CSV table of C-alpha atoms in Angstrom, one decimal:
chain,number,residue,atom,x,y,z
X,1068,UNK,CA,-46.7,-33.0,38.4
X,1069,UNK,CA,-46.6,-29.2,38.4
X,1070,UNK,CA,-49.6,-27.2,38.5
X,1071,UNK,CA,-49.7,-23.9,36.7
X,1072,UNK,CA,-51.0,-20.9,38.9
X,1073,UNK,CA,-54.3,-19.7,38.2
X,1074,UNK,CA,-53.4,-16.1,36.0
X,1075,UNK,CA,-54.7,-12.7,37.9
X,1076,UNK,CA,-56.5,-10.1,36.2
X,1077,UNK,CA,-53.7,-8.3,36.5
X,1078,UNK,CA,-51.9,-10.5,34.8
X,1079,UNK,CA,-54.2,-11.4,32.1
X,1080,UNK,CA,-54.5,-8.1,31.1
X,1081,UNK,CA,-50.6,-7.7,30.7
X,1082,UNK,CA,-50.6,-10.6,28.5
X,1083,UNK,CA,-53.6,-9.2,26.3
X,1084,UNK,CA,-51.2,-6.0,25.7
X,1085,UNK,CA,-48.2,-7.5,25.1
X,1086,UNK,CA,-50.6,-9.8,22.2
X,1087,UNK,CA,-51.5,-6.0,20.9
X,1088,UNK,CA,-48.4,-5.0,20.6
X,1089,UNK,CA,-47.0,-7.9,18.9
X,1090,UNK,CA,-49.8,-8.1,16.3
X,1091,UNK,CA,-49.1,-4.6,15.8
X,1092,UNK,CA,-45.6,-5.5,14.4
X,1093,UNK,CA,-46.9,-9.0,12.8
X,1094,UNK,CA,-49.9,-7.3,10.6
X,1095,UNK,CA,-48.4,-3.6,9.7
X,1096,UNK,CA,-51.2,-3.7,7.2
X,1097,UNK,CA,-54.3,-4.5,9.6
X,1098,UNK,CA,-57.3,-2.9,7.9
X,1099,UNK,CA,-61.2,-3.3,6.8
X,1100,UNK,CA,-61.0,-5.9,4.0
X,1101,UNK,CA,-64.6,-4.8,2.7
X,1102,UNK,CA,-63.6,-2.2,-0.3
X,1103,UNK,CA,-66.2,0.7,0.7
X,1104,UNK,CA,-66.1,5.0,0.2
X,1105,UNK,CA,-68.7,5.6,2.6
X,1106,UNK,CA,-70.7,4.6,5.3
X,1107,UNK,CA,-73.4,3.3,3.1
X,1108,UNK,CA,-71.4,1.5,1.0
X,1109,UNK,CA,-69.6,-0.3,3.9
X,1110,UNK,CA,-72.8,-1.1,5.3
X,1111,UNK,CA,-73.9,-2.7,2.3
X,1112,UNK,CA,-71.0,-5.0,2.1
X,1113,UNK,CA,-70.8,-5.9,5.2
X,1114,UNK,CA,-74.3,-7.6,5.3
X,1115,UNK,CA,-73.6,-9.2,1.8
X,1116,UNK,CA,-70.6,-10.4,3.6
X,1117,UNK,CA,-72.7,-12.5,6.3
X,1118,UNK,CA,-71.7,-17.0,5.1
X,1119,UNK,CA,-69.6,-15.1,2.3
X,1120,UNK,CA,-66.1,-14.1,2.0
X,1121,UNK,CA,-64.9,-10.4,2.0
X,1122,UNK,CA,-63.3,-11.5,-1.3
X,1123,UNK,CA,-66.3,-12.8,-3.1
X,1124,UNK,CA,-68.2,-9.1,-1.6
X,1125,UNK,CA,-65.4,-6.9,-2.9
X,1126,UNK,CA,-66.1,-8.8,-6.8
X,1127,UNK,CA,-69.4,-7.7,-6.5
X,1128,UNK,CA,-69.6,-4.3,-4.9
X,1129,UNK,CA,-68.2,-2.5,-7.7
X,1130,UNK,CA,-71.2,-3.0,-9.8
X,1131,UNK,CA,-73.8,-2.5,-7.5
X,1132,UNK,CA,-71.9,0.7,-5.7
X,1133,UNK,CA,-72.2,2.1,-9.5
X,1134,UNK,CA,-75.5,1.4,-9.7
X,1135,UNK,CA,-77.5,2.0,-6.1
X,1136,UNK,CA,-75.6,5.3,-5.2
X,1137,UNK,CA,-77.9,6.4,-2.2
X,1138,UNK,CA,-80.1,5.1,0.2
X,1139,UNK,CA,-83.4,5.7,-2.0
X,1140,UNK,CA,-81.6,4.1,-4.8
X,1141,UNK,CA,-81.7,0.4,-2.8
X,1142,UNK,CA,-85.1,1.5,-1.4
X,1143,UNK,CA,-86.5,1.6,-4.9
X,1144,UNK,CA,-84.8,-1.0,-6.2
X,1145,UNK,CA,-86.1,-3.4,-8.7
X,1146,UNK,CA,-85.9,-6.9,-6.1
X,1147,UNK,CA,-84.8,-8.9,-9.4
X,1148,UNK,CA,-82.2,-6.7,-10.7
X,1149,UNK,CA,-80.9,-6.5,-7.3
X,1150,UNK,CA,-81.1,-10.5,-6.6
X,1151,UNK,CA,-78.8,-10.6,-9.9
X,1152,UNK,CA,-76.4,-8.6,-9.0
X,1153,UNK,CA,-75.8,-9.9,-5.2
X,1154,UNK,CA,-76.4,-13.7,-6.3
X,1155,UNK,CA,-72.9,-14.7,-5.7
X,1156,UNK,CA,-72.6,-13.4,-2.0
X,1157,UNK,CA,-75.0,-16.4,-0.9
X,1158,UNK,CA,-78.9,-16.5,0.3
X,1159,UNK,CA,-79.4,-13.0,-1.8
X,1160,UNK,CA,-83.1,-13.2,-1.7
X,1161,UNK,CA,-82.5,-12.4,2.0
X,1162,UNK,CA,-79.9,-10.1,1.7
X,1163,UNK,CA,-82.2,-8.1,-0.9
X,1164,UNK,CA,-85.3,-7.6,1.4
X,1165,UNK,CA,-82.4,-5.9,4.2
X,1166,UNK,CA,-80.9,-3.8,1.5
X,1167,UNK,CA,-84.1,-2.7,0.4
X,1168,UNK,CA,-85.5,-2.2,3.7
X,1169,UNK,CA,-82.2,-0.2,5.1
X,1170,UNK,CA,-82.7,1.9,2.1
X,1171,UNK,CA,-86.2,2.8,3.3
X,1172,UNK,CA,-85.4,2.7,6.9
X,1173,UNK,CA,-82.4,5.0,6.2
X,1174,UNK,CA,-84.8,7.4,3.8
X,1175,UNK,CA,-87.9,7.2,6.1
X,1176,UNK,CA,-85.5,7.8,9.5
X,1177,UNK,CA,-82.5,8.7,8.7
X,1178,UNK,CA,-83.0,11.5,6.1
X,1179,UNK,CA,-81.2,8.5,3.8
X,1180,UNK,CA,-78.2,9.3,6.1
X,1181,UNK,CA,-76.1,6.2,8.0
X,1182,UNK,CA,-76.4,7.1,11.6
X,1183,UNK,CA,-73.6,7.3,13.4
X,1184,UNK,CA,-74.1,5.8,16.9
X,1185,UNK,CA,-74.7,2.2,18.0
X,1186,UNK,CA,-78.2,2.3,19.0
X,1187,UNK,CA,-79.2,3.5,15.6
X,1188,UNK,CA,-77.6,1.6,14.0
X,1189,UNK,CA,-78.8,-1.9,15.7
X,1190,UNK,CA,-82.3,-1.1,15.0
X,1191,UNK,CA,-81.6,-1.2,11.1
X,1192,UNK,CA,-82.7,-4.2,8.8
X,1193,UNK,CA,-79.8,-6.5,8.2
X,1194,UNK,CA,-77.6,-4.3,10.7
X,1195,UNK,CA,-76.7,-6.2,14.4
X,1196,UNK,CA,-73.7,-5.2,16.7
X,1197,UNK,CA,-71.1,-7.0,15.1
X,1198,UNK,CA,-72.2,-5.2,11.9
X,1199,UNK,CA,-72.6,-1.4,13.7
X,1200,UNK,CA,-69.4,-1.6,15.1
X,1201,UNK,CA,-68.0,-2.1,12.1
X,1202,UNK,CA,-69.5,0.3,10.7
X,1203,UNK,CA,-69.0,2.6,13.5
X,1204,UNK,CA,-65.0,2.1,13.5
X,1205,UNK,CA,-64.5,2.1,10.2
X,1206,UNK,CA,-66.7,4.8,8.4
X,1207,UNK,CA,-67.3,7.2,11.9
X,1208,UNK,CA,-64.0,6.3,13.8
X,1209,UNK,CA,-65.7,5.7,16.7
X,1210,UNK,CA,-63.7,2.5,18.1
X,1211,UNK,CA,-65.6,-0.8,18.5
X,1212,UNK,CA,-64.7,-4.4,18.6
X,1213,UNK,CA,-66.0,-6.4,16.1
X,1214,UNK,CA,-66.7,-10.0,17.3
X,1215,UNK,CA,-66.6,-11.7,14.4
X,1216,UNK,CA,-65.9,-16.2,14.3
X,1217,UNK,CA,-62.3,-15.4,13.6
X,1218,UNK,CA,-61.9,-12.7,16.4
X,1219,UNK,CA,-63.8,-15.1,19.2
X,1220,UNK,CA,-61.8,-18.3,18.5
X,1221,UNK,CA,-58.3,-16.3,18.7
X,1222,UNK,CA,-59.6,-14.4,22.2
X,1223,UNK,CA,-60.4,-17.8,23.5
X,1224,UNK,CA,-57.5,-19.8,22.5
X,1225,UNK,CA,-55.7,-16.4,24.3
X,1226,UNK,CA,-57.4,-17.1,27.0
X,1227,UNK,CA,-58.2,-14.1,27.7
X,1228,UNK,CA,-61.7,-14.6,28.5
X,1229,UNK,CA,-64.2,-17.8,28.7
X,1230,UNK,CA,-67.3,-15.8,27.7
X,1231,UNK,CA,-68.9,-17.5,24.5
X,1232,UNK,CA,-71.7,-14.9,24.0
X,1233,UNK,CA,-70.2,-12.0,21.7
X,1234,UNK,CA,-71.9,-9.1,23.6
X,1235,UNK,CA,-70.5,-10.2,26.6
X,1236,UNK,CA,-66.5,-11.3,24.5
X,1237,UNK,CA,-67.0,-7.8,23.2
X,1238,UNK,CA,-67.2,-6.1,26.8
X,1239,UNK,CA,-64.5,-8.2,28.4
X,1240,UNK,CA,-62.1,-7.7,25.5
X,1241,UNK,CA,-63.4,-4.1,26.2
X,1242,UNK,CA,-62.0,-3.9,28.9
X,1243,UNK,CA,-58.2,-5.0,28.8
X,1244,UNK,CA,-57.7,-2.6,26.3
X,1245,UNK,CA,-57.6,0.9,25.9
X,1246,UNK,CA,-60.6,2.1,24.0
X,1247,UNK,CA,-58.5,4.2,21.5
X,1248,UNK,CA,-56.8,0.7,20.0
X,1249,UNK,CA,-60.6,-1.3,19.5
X,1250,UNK,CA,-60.9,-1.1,16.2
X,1251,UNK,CA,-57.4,-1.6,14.8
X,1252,UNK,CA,-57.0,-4.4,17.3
X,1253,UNK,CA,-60.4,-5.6,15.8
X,1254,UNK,CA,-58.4,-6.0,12.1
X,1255,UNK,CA,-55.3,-7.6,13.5
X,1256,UNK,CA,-56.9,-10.0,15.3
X,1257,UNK,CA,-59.0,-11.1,12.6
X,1258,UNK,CA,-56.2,-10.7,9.9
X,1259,UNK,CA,-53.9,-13.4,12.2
X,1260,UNK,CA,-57.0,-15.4,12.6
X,1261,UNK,CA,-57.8,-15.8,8.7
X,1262,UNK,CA,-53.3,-16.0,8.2
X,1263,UNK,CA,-52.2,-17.6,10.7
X,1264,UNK,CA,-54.0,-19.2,13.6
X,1265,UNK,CA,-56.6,-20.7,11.6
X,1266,UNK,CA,-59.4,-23.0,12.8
X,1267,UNK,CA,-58.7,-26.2,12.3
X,1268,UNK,CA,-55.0,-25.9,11.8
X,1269,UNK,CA,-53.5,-22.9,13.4
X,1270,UNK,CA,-49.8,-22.7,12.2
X,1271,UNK,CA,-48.3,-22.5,15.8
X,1272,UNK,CA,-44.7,-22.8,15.0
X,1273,UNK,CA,-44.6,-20.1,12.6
X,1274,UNK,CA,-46.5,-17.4,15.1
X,1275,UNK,CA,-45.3,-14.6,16.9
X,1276,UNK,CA,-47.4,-15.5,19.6
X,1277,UNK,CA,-45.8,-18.2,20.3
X,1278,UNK,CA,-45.0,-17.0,24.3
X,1279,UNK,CA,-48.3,-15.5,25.1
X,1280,UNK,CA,-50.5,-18.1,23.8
X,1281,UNK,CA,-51.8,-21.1,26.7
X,1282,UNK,CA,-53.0,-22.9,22.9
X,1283,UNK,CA,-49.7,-23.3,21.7
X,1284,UNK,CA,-49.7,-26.6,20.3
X,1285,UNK,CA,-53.0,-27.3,18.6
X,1286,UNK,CA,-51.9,-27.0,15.5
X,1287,UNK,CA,-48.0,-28.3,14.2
X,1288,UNK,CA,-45.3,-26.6,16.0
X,1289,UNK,CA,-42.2,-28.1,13.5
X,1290,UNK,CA,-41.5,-24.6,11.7
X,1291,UNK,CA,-41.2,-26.1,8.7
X,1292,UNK,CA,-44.9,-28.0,8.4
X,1293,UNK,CA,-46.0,-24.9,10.4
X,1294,UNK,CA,-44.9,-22.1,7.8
X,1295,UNK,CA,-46.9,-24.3,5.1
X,1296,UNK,CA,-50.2,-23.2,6.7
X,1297,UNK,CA,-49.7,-19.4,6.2
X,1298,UNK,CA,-51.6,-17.3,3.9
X,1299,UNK,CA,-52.1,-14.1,2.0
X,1300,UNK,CA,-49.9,-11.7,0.3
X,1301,UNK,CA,-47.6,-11.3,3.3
X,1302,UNK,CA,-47.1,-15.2,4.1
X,1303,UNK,CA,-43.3,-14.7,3.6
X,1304,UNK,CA,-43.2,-12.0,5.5
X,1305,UNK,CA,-44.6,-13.2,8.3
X,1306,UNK,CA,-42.1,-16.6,8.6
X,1307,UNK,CA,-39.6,-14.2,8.2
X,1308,UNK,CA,-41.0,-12.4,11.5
X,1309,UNK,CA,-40.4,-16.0,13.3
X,1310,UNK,CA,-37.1,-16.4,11.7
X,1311,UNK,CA,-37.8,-19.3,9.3
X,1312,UNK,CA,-36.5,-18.8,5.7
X,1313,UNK,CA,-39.1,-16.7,3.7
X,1314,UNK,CA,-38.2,-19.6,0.9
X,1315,UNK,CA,-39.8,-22.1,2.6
X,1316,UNK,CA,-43.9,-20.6,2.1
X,1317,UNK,CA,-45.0,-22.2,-0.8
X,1318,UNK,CA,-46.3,-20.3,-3.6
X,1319,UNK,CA,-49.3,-21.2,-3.5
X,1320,UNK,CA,-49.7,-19.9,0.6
X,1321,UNK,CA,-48.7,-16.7,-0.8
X,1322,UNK,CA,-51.4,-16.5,-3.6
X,1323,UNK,CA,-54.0,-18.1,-1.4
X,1324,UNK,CA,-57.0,-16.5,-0.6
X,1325,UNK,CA,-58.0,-15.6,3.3
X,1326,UNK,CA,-61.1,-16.8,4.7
């Protein structure tokens, strides 16, 4: 029985760049799924987006975008109007007291202005790190990792680190890549987590991870079962990345939502 040698730091953070550059090429169209114009808007959504999908958010932002326009606008808010109209992200009563709260936090602070840097930004009703970075990458372009469930199961199925805390995943994802490529790499990983290499089923013989990936194997290697388990828009796109026949994705993978 062979032993596999132990990888070096060195080597791990080879491997963790040669991932990058392959999602690169696998999710052309890596971006920030919550639909937003401005900082506070993208703020917003991202806490209604806590036990809810981006989805879901994006149905009801419109509507409440048109209506709470600035920071005093959710710190005045009538609570029930604003229950009504955030109901179907999940625990809105909750969700309402941050949004009302940022608004006066922002107003009382922040001249009803999103700050722009990280410690800010923590101290904010509803706002923690995962939250601030995306709104730090996405609305400021100042890069940040976003360690979201999706982002932490793919990093550790990598291997490329055995941390379980995400302040800590966050700083030793940090550091295998440079900081220029955070946020983007943020997206892809997430997009391949919620299309491809999915929790319970990861779709491992339709991946373009296939050689850098110690994991390969937990889910159904057989291209043809494996291609079954792709999702979104792109599904054929990406078997056809792996060379399996972009007819074989059901139509139903292709219309299926993302987690």
């Amino acid at each position: 029985m062979t032993t596999r040698t132990p990888e070096t730091d060195l080597g791990r953070t080879r491997r963790a760049r040669r991932i990058g550059r392959a999602l690169t090429e696998t999710h052309p169209d890596a971006h920030c799924e919550l639909d937003h114009s401005n900082a506070l808007e993208l703020a917003v959504a991202t806490i209604l987006s806590a036990q809810c999908t981006d989805k879901k958010v994006n149905e009801v932002t419109p509507k409440l975008f048109a209506r709470y326009r600035t920071a005093a606008d959710y710190a005045g808010a009538d609570r029930a109007e604003l229950e009504e109209l955030i109901r179907p992200t999940g625990f809105y009563r909750n969700k309402t007291s941050s949004l009302i709260n940022l608004g006066r936090e922002l107003c009382e602070r922040y001249g009803g202005e999103v700050p722009g840097k990280l410690a800010d930004l923590v101290t904010l009703p509803g706002i923690g790190r995962k939250t601030a970075n995306v709104i730090l990458g996405n609305a400021f372009g100042v890069p940040g990792i976003t360690v979201d469930t999706h982002f932490q199961r793919l990093v550790q199925r990598w291997r490329l680190t055995d941390e379980t805390d995400p302040v800590k995943i966050e700083h030793a994802i940090g550091a295998l890549y440079p900081k220029r490529d955070w946020t983007m790499l943020s997206h892809r990983i997430i997009f391949h987590g919620r299309r491809v290499c999915h929790a319970r089923k990861p779709a491992c013989g339709a991946c373009t991870l296939v050689k850098l990936c110690p994991s390969y194997g937990t889910g159904p290697t057989d291209p043809v079962a494996a291609v079954k388990l792709l999702k979104g828009p792109r599904a054929r796109d990406l078997a056809a990345a792996v060379g399996i026949d972009p007819d074989l994705v059901p139509q139903q993978a292709a219309a299926a939502d993302v987690p």
